Amino acid sequence: MADARSNPSEIAREALKRLAERRVAPTPANYQACYFEIARLPNVLPFPEPALRQLAGALCPRGDAQAAQLTRLDAAIAGRSWQGVQEALLGYIAAGQASAGAATLPHEVALLLLRVFEPLFAAFGKEDRRFSQVADELLAVLRLAPCDLKRFEQVARRLVDMLPCVVEEEVEIRESLLKLLHMIIENIGELGIDDAWFKGQIDGLLAAVAPPLTLRHLDEMERRLRDVMDKQAQARARSLEAQQEMREMLAAFIERLGGINRSSEVFQARIENSARQIEAVRRIEDLAPLLADVVAATHAMADETAGSREQLRALQERVLATEAELVQLHRELDNASLLARHDPLTEALNRKGLDEALEREIGAVRRRNTPLSLSMLDIDNFKRLNDQLGHEAGDKALIHLVNLARRSMRPSDTLARYGGEEFVILMPDTTQAQGVEAMTRLQRELTKAFFLADGQKVLITFSAGVVELREGESGHDAVCRADKAMYLAKRAGKNRVVGA
């Protein structure tokens, strides 16, 4: 009987049998190993030409030396030479290490960094000459093609060492300027404290310079303040016109009264003269002309009196119309000034409006000896919502929360935007326990009313802290306590209400 090892079909059958006996998966590699074992042949793996071709194609040569080694690698793969592949790869690595001392930054990356750094450095100005010189040097390195990576790293390290001091100084300058501007605005407001219109503008400026500062917030405040100033100029101009009209109408009124007086004197003289003539009449036929003259004088006086009455009525109507117009202008101006106390996005009260509402509610608490609860709430994961859906969706989410809160609140409650995604709700005649219950109800309402962003349902939740005003406690201290309680709710897992 022939040796089974000399018959390929028998070897194949035996290999499959052994794989089954050994319970080994019949993969090509396992089958080959078993086949060569039975045939007593060396188990040499096939040359992986496709994989090596893929590897060679993924390599990006930098310089002629590496390109030459890639050519050697292609030749070795074509000749199915393991040794040639090894030598070519080692040569490629050595060529890369040799050129590492002259590494360059990719041109696209250098241009991108240039676009980032140019406006950034411009924002710091030229006040710090050393920082400005190093920044200009870094920009010059990036403008070179190719950009020397080592040189870039050296200059960048020098800049990074200087940056913290420069940024800290810029922040201090910005804060000092804001404080100075705040002081100037407050002092100007003191000068015009009796002018309600002017005070509204001052309140708007104070709200505009209060952090957090955003360009959109400043633009909105500028628009509203310009509206107030325009209405104020219009009202003042119309007031001057009205004053002139009043003077003219008063002069006409006095002149008319003088005319009436003169007409009365003439009429009286005619009547007295007619009376004397009547007393001297001896015949009845002489009486008729005198009576006719009296009747004519009376008719003339009545006509003139009616005309004067009509003119006076017209003057009165003009006065009333002018007064009504001025009242309307003042009302519009008052409404425009009130906007300075409201957040331009959500139309809730801003920090200035909250301070005034707190002062008013605390005064009522002291007079009536009733409880006042205060809640600080913060939207959960608001930054992630902004990052995923965009800032426009974030703004709409804030408006959604405010609208829902207004529907859930009592008319006596007050809602204010404290900053960013934080809000404060004042709840008069409410204990802390009742305030916690009210905030929990608002949370439930939010779970029912989904926020829609481009047709996508988004669940908005918030964490809240609720406190009850203590005896002798200031509004600021109560807000701080509510803020701490809100952070406890955040750390407890969010979407919670904590009383403190």
Coordinates of C-alpha atoms in Angstrom, one line a residue:
M1 CA 0.0 0.0 0.0
A2 CA 1.4 3.4 -1.0
D3 CA 2.4 5.8 1.7
A4 CA -0.4 8.2 2.4
R5 CA 2.1 11.1 2.6
S6 CA 2.8 10.7 -1.1
N7 CA -0.9 11.1 -2.1
P8 CA -2.1 14.8 -1.9
S9 CA -5.8 13.8 -1.7
E10 CA -5.1 11.4 1.1
I11 CA -3.0 14.1 2.9
A12 CA -5.9 16.5 2.5
R13 CA -8.4 14.1 3.9
E14 CA -6.2 13.2 6.8
A15 CA -5.6 16.9 7.6
L16 CA -9.3 17.6 7.8
K17 CA -9.7 14.5 10.0
R18 CA -7.0 15.8 12.4
L19 CA -8.5 19.2 12.6
A20 CA -11.8 17.7 13.6
E21 CA -10.1 15.4 16.2
R22 CA -8.2 18.3 17.7
R23 CA -11.3 20.6 17.5
V24 CA -9.3 23.3 15.7
A25 CA -11.1 25.8 13.5
P26 CA -10.5 24.8 9.8
T27 CA -8.9 28.2 8.9
P28 CA -6.5 28.3 5.9
A29 CA -3.6 28.8 8.2
N30 CA -4.6 25.8 10.5
Y31 CA -5.3 23.6 7.5
Q32 CA -1.9 24.5 5.9
A33 CA -0.1 23.7 9.2
C34 CA -1.8 20.4 9.5
Y35 CA -1.3 19.5 5.8
F36 CA 2.5 20.2 6.0
E37 CA 2.7 18.3 9.3
I38 CA 1.3 15.1 7.7
A39 CA 3.4 15.6 4.5
R40 CA 6.4 16.2 6.7
L41 CA 7.2 19.4 4.9
P42 CA 8.4 22.8 6.4
N43 CA 5.4 25.1 7.1
V44 CA 6.5 28.2 5.2
L45 CA 3.9 31.0 5.1
P46 CA 3.1 32.6 1.7
F47 CA 4.7 35.9 0.8
P48 CA 2.2 38.7 1.8
E49 CA 2.6 40.8 -1.3
P50 CA -0.8 42.6 -1.2
A51 CA -0.3 43.6 2.4
L52 CA 3.2 44.9 1.7
R53 CA 2.0 46.8 -1.3
Q54 CA -0.7 48.5 0.9
L55 CA 2.0 49.4 3.5
A56 CA 4.3 50.9 0.8
G57 CA 1.5 52.9 -0.6
A58 CA 0.7 54.4 2.9
L59 CA 4.3 55.7 3.4
C60 CA 4.8 59.4 2.5
P61 CA 8.5 60.1 1.8
R62 CA 10.1 63.3 3.0
G63 CA 13.2 64.0 0.9
D64 CA 15.0 62.1 -1.8
A65 CA 16.6 59.6 0.6
Q66 CA 13.3 58.2 1.7
A67 CA 11.9 58.2 -1.8
A68 CA 14.9 56.1 -2.9
Q69 CA 14.3 53.6 -0.1
L70 CA 10.6 53.3 -1.2
T71 CA 11.8 52.4 -4.7
R72 CA 14.0 49.6 -3.2
L73 CA 11.0 48.4 -1.2
D74 CA 8.9 48.1 -4.3
A75 CA 11.6 46.1 -6.0
A76 CA 12.0 43.8 -3.1
I77 CA 8.2 43.2 -2.9
A78 CA 8.2 42.4 -6.7
G79 CA 11.1 40.0 -6.2
R80 CA 9.3 38.5 -3.1
S81 CA 12.5 39.0 -1.1
W82 CA 12.1 39.2 2.6
Q83 CA 15.6 40.4 3.1
G84 CA 15.2 43.1 0.6
V85 CA 12.0 44.3 2.2
Q86 CA 13.7 44.4 5.6
E87 CA 16.7 46.4 4.3
A88 CA 14.5 48.9 2.5
L89 CA 12.3 49.5 5.5
L90 CA 15.4 50.0 7.8
G91 CA 16.8 52.4 5.2
Y92 CA 13.6 54.3 5.0
I93 CA 13.5 54.8 8.9
A94 CA 17.2 55.8 8.9
A95 CA 16.6 58.4 6.2
G96 CA 13.7 59.8 8.2
Q97 CA 15.8 60.1 11.4
A98 CA 18.6 61.8 9.4
S99 CA 16.3 64.4 8.1
A100 CA 14.5 65.0 11.5
G101 CA 16.9 67.8 12.4
A102 CA 15.5 69.8 9.4
A103 CA 11.8 69.0 10.0
T104 CA 9.3 71.4 8.7
L105 CA 5.7 72.3 9.6
P106 CA 3.2 71.4 6.8
H107 CA 2.3 74.5 4.8
E108 CA -1.4 74.1 5.4
V109 CA -0.9 73.8 9.2
A110 CA 1.4 76.9 9.2
L111 CA -1.3 78.9 7.3
L112 CA -4.0 77.8 9.7
L113 CA -1.9 78.8 12.7
L114 CA -1.2 82.1 11.1
R115 CA -4.9 82.8 10.6
V116 CA -5.5 81.9 14.3
F117 CA -2.6 83.9 15.8
E118 CA -2.8 87.1 13.8
P119 CA -6.2 88.4 15.1
L120 CA -5.4 86.9 18.6
F121 CA -2.1 88.9 18.9
A122 CA -3.8 92.0 17.5
A123 CA -6.3 92.0 20.3
F124 CA -3.4 92.4 22.8
G125 CA -2.2 95.6 21.2
K126 CA 1.4 96.9 21.2
E127 CA 1.6 98.1 24.8
D128 CA 3.9 95.3 25.9
R129 CA 6.8 95.7 23.5
R130 CA 8.6 92.4 24.5
F131 CA 5.5 90.3 24.0
S132 CA 4.7 92.2 20.7
Q133 CA 8.2 91.5 19.4
V134 CA 8.1 87.8 20.2
A135 CA 4.5 87.6 18.7
D136 CA 5.7 89.3 15.5
E137 CA 8.7 86.9 15.4
L138 CA 6.4 83.8 15.6
L139 CA 4.2 85.2 12.8
A140 CA 7.3 85.7 10.7
V141 CA 8.4 82.1 11.2
L142 CA 4.9 80.9 10.2
R143 CA 5.0 83.0 7.0
L144 CA 8.2 81.3 5.8
A145 CA 7.7 78.4 3.4
P146 CA 8.7 75.8 4.4
C147 CA 8.2 76.7 8.1
D148 CA 11.1 75.4 10.3
L149 CA 9.5 73.3 13.0
K150 CA 12.3 73.6 15.4
R151 CA 12.5 77.4 15.1
F152 CA 8.7 77.6 15.5
E153 CA 8.9 75.5 18.7
Q154 CA 11.6 77.7 20.2
V155 CA 9.7 81.0 19.6
A156 CA 6.4 79.4 20.7
R157 CA 7.9 78.3 24.0
R158 CA 9.2 81.9 24.7
L159 CA 5.7 83.2 23.9
V160 CA 4.0 80.7 26.1
D161 CA 6.2 81.7 29.0
M162 CA 5.2 85.3 28.6
L163 CA 1.4 84.7 27.9
P164 CA 0.1 84.2 31.4
C165 CA 1.4 87.6 32.6
V166 CA 0.1 89.4 29.5
V167 CA -3.4 87.8 29.8
E168 CA -3.6 88.5 33.5
E169 CA -2.7 92.2 32.9
E170 CA -5.3 92.4 30.1
V171 CA -8.0 91.0 32.3
E172 CA -7.1 93.5 35.1
I173 CA -7.2 96.4 32.7
R174 CA -10.6 95.3 31.4
E175 CA -12.0 94.9 34.9
S176 CA -10.6 98.3 35.9
L177 CA -12.0 100.0 32.9
L178 CA -15.4 98.5 33.6
K179 CA -15.3 99.6 37.2
L180 CA -14.3 103.1 36.1
L181 CA -17.1 103.2 33.5
H182 CA -19.5 102.0 36.1
M183 CA -18.5 104.8 38.5
I184 CA -18.8 107.4 35.8
I185 CA -22.3 106.3 34.8
E186 CA -23.4 106.2 38.4
N187 CA -22.1 109.7 39.1
I188 CA -23.8 111.0 36.0
G189 CA -27.0 109.4 37.1
E190 CA -26.7 111.2 40.5
L191 CA -26.6 114.5 38.7
G192 CA -29.9 113.8 36.9
I193 CA -31.7 111.8 39.6
D194 CA -34.9 113.9 39.3
D195 CA -35.2 113.2 35.6
A196 CA -37.0 109.8 35.2
W197 CA -36.2 109.6 31.5
F198 CA -32.5 110.2 32.1
K199 CA -32.5 107.7 35.0
G200 CA -33.9 105.0 32.7
Q201 CA -31.0 105.6 30.3
I202 CA -28.5 105.4 33.2
D203 CA -30.0 102.1 34.4
G204 CA -29.7 100.7 30.8
L205 CA -26.0 101.7 30.6
L206 CA -25.3 100.0 34.0
A207 CA -27.1 96.9 32.8
A208 CA -25.1 96.9 29.6
V209 CA -21.7 97.1 31.4
A210 CA -22.6 94.3 33.9
P211 CA -21.0 90.9 33.2
P212 CA -21.3 88.6 31.4
L213 CA -20.5 90.9 28.4
T214 CA -21.5 89.7 25.0
L215 CA -21.6 91.7 21.7
R216 CA -25.2 90.7 21.1
H217 CA -26.2 92.0 24.5
L218 CA -24.3 95.2 24.0
D219 CA -25.8 95.7 20.6
E220 CA -29.3 95.2 22.0
M221 CA -28.8 97.6 24.8
E222 CA -27.4 100.2 22.4
R223 CA -30.5 99.8 20.2
R224 CA -32.8 100.2 23.2
L225 CA -30.9 103.2 24.6
R226 CA -30.9 104.9 21.2
D227 CA -34.7 104.3 21.2
V228 CA -35.0 106.0 24.6
M229 CA -32.9 108.9 23.5
D230 CA -34.8 109.4 20.3
K231 CA -38.1 109.4 22.2
Q232 CA -36.7 111.7 24.8
A233 CA -35.5 114.2 22.1
Q234 CA -38.9 113.9 20.4
A235 CA -40.8 114.5 23.6
R236 CA -38.7 117.4 24.6
A237 CA -39.0 119.0 21.1
R238 CA -42.8 118.5 21.2
S239 CA -42.8 119.9 24.8
L240 CA -41.1 123.1 23.5
E241 CA -43.6 123.3 20.6
A242 CA -46.5 122.8 23.0
Q243 CA -45.2 125.5 25.4
Q244 CA -45.1 127.9 22.4
E245 CA -48.6 126.9 21.4
M246 CA -49.8 127.3 24.9
R247 CA -48.3 130.8 25.1
E248 CA -49.9 131.7 21.7
M249 CA -53.3 130.3 22.8
L250 CA -53.1 132.1 26.2
A251 CA -52.3 135.4 24.4
A252 CA -55.2 134.9 22.1
F253 CA -57.4 134.1 25.0
I254 CA -56.4 137.2 26.9
E255 CA -56.8 139.3 23.7
R256 CA -60.3 137.8 23.2
L257 CA -61.2 138.6 26.8
G258 CA -60.0 142.1 26.3
G259 CA -62.2 142.3 23.2
I260 CA -65.2 141.0 25.1
N261 CA -64.5 143.6 27.8
R262 CA -64.3 146.4 25.3
S263 CA -67.4 145.2 23.5
S264 CA -69.2 145.1 26.9
E265 CA -68.1 148.6 27.7
V266 CA -69.4 149.8 24.3
F267 CA -72.6 147.9 24.8
Q268 CA -73.0 149.3 28.3
A269 CA -72.4 152.8 27.1
R270 CA -75.0 152.4 24.3
I271 CA -77.5 150.9 26.8
E272 CA -77.0 153.8 29.3
N273 CA -77.3 156.3 26.5
S274 CA -80.5 154.7 25.2
A275 CA -81.8 154.6 28.8
R276 CA -81.2 158.3 29.2
Q277 CA -82.9 159.0 25.8
I278 CA -85.8 156.8 26.8
E279 CA -86.3 158.8 30.0
A280 CA -86.4 162.0 27.9
V281 CA -89.0 160.6 25.4
R282 CA -92.4 162.3 25.5
R283 CA -94.1 160.6 22.6
I284 CA -94.6 157.0 21.9
E285 CA -93.5 157.3 18.2
D286 CA -90.0 158.6 19.5
L287 CA -89.6 155.4 21.5
A288 CA -89.5 153.0 18.5
P289 CA -86.1 154.1 17.1
L290 CA -84.5 153.9 20.6
L291 CA -85.8 150.4 21.2
A292 CA -84.6 149.3 17.7
D293 CA -81.1 150.6 18.6
V294 CA -81.2 148.7 21.9
V295 CA -82.3 145.5 20.2
A296 CA -79.5 146.0 17.5
A297 CA -76.9 146.5 20.2
T298 CA -78.1 143.5 22.1
H299 CA -78.0 141.3 19.0
A300 CA -74.5 142.5 18.2
M301 CA -73.4 141.8 21.8
A302 CA -74.9 138.3 21.7
D303 CA -73.3 137.5 18.3
E304 CA -69.9 138.6 19.5
T305 CA -70.3 136.7 22.8
A306 CA -71.2 133.5 20.8
G307 CA -68.2 134.0 18.5
S308 CA -65.9 134.5 21.5
R309 CA -67.4 131.4 23.2
E310 CA -66.7 129.3 20.0
Q311 CA -63.1 130.6 19.8
L312 CA -62.6 129.8 23.5
R313 CA -64.0 126.3 23.0
A314 CA -61.6 125.8 20.0
L315 CA -58.7 127.0 22.2
Q316 CA -59.7 124.5 24.9
E317 CA -59.9 121.6 22.5
R318 CA -56.4 122.5 21.2
V319 CA -55.1 122.5 24.8
L320 CA -56.6 119.1 25.5
A321 CA -55.3 117.6 22.3
T322 CA -51.7 118.9 22.9
E323 CA -51.9 117.6 26.5
A324 CA -53.0 114.2 25.3
E325 CA -50.2 114.0 22.8
L326 CA -47.6 114.9 25.4
V327 CA -49.0 112.3 27.8
Q328 CA -48.7 109.6 25.1
L329 CA -45.1 110.7 24.3
H330 CA -44.2 110.5 28.0
R331 CA -45.9 107.0 28.3
E332 CA -43.9 105.7 25.3
L333 CA -40.7 107.1 26.8
D334 CA -41.5 105.5 30.2
N335 CA -42.0 102.2 28.5
A336 CA -38.7 102.5 26.6
S337 CA -36.9 103.4 29.9
L338 CA -38.5 100.3 31.6
L339 CA -36.9 98.1 28.9
A340 CA -33.5 99.0 30.5
R341 CA -34.5 96.8 33.4
H342 CA -35.3 93.7 31.3
D343 CA -33.1 91.1 29.6
P344 CA -33.3 91.7 25.8
L345 CA -33.4 88.0 24.9
T346 CA -36.0 86.5 27.3
E347 CA -37.7 89.8 28.4
A348 CA -37.4 88.6 32.0
L349 CA -36.0 91.1 34.5
N350 CA -32.2 91.6 34.4
R351 CA -29.9 92.0 37.4
K352 CA -30.9 95.7 37.8
G353 CA -34.6 94.8 37.7
L354 CA -34.0 91.9 40.1
D355 CA -32.3 94.3 42.6
E356 CA -35.3 96.6 42.5
A357 CA -37.8 93.8 42.8
L358 CA -35.9 92.3 45.8
E359 CA -35.8 95.7 47.5
R360 CA -39.6 96.0 47.0
E361 CA -40.4 92.5 48.1
I362 CA -38.2 92.7 51.2
G363 CA -39.8 96.0 52.2
A364 CA -43.3 94.3 51.9
V365 CA -42.0 91.3 54.0
R366 CA -40.8 93.7 56.7
R367 CA -44.2 95.6 56.8
R368 CA -46.5 92.6 56.7
N369 CA -44.3 90.0 58.5
T370 CA -44.9 87.4 55.7
P371 CA -42.5 84.8 54.3
L372 CA -40.6 85.3 51.1
S373 CA -38.9 82.4 49.2
L374 CA -36.3 82.8 46.5
S375 CA -35.2 80.1 44.0
M376 CA -32.0 80.1 41.9
L377 CA -32.3 77.6 39.0
D378 CA -29.7 76.7 36.4
I379 CA -30.4 74.7 33.2
D380 CA -28.5 71.3 33.2
N381 CA -25.9 70.6 30.5
F382 CA -26.6 73.9 28.7
K383 CA -23.1 74.1 27.3
R384 CA -23.5 70.7 25.6
L385 CA -26.9 71.8 24.2
N386 CA -25.2 74.9 22.7
D387 CA -22.3 72.8 21.3
Q388 CA -24.6 70.2 19.7
L389 CA -27.5 72.3 18.4
G390 CA -25.9 75.8 18.1
H391 CA -26.3 79.0 20.1
E392 CA -29.5 79.9 18.3
A393 CA -31.1 76.8 19.7
G394 CA -29.6 77.6 23.1
D395 CA -31.3 81.0 23.0
K396 CA -34.6 79.5 22.0
A397 CA -34.3 77.0 24.9
L398 CA -33.9 79.9 27.4
I399 CA -37.0 81.5 25.9
H400 CA -38.9 78.2 26.1
L401 CA -38.0 77.8 29.8
V402 CA -39.0 81.4 30.6
N403 CA -42.4 81.1 28.8
L404 CA -43.2 77.9 30.6
A405 CA -42.1 79.3 34.0
R406 CA -44.4 82.4 33.4
R407 CA -47.4 80.1 32.7
S408 CA -46.6 78.1 35.9
M409 CA -46.0 81.1 38.2
R410 CA -48.5 83.2 40.1
P411 CA -49.0 86.8 39.1
S412 CA -47.3 87.9 42.3
D413 CA -44.1 86.0 41.5
T414 CA -41.1 87.6 39.8
L415 CA -38.8 86.0 37.3
A416 CA -35.4 87.4 36.5
R417 CA -32.4 86.3 34.4
Y418 CA -29.4 86.2 36.7
G419 CA -26.8 85.5 34.0
G420 CA -26.2 83.0 31.3
E421 CA -28.6 80.1 31.9
E422 CA -29.3 81.0 35.5
F423 CA -32.6 82.5 36.7
V424 CA -34.0 83.7 39.9
I425 CA -37.7 83.5 41.0
L426 CA -39.1 85.5 43.9
M427 CA -42.1 84.0 45.5
P428 CA -43.8 86.2 48.1
D429 CA -46.1 84.7 50.8
T430 CA -44.3 81.4 50.3
T431 CA -42.4 79.2 52.7
Q432 CA -39.3 77.3 51.8
A433 CA -41.2 74.0 51.6
Q434 CA -43.9 75.6 49.4
G435 CA -41.1 77.0 47.2
V436 CA -39.5 73.6 46.8
E437 CA -42.9 72.2 45.8
A438 CA -43.4 75.0 43.2
M439 CA -40.0 74.3 41.6
T440 CA -40.7 70.6 41.5
R441 CA -44.0 71.3 39.7
L442 CA -42.1 73.4 37.2
Q443 CA -39.7 70.5 36.6
R444 CA -42.7 68.2 35.9
E445 CA -44.1 70.8 33.4
L446 CA -40.8 70.8 31.6
T447 CA -40.9 67.0 31.1
K448 CA -44.4 67.4 29.5
A449 CA -43.5 70.3 27.2
F450 CA -40.6 69.2 25.1
F451 CA -38.4 71.9 23.5
L452 CA -38.2 71.5 19.7
A453 CA -35.0 72.3 17.9
D454 CA -35.3 71.8 14.1
G455 CA -38.1 69.3 14.7
Q456 CA -36.0 67.3 17.2
K457 CA -37.5 66.9 20.7
V458 CA -35.0 68.0 23.4
L459 CA -35.7 67.4 27.2
I460 CA -34.7 70.5 29.2
T461 CA -34.0 70.0 32.9
F462 CA -32.8 72.3 35.6
S463 CA -31.3 72.2 39.1
A464 CA -32.6 74.6 41.7
G465 CA -31.9 75.8 45.2
V466 CA -34.7 77.3 47.3
V467 CA -34.3 79.5 50.4
E468 CA -36.6 81.5 52.6
L469 CA -35.5 85.0 53.6
R470 CA -34.2 85.2 57.1
E471 CA -34.9 88.0 59.6
G472 CA -32.6 90.9 58.9
E473 CA -31.0 89.1 55.8
S474 CA -30.2 91.2 52.7
G475 CA -31.4 90.2 49.3
H476 CA -27.8 89.7 48.2
D477 CA -27.1 87.2 51.0
A478 CA -30.4 85.3 50.2
V479 CA -29.4 85.0 46.5
C480 CA -25.9 83.7 47.6
R481 CA -27.6 81.0 49.8
A482 CA -29.9 80.0 47.0
D483 CA -26.9 79.8 44.6
K484 CA -25.1 77.4 47.0
A485 CA -28.2 75.2 47.4
M486 CA -28.4 75.1 43.6
Y487 CA -24.9 73.8 43.3
L488 CA -25.7 71.1 45.9
A489 CA -28.5 70.0 43.6
K490 CA -26.0 69.9 40.7
R491 CA -23.6 67.7 42.6
A492 CA -26.4 65.5 43.8
G493 CA -27.1 64.4 40.2
K494 CA -28.9 67.4 38.5
N495 CA -32.6 67.8 37.8
R496 CA -33.1 68.2 41.5
V497 CA -34.4 70.9 43.9
V498 CA -32.6 71.5 47.2
G499 CA -33.8 73.6 50.0
A500 CA -31.4 75.4 52.3

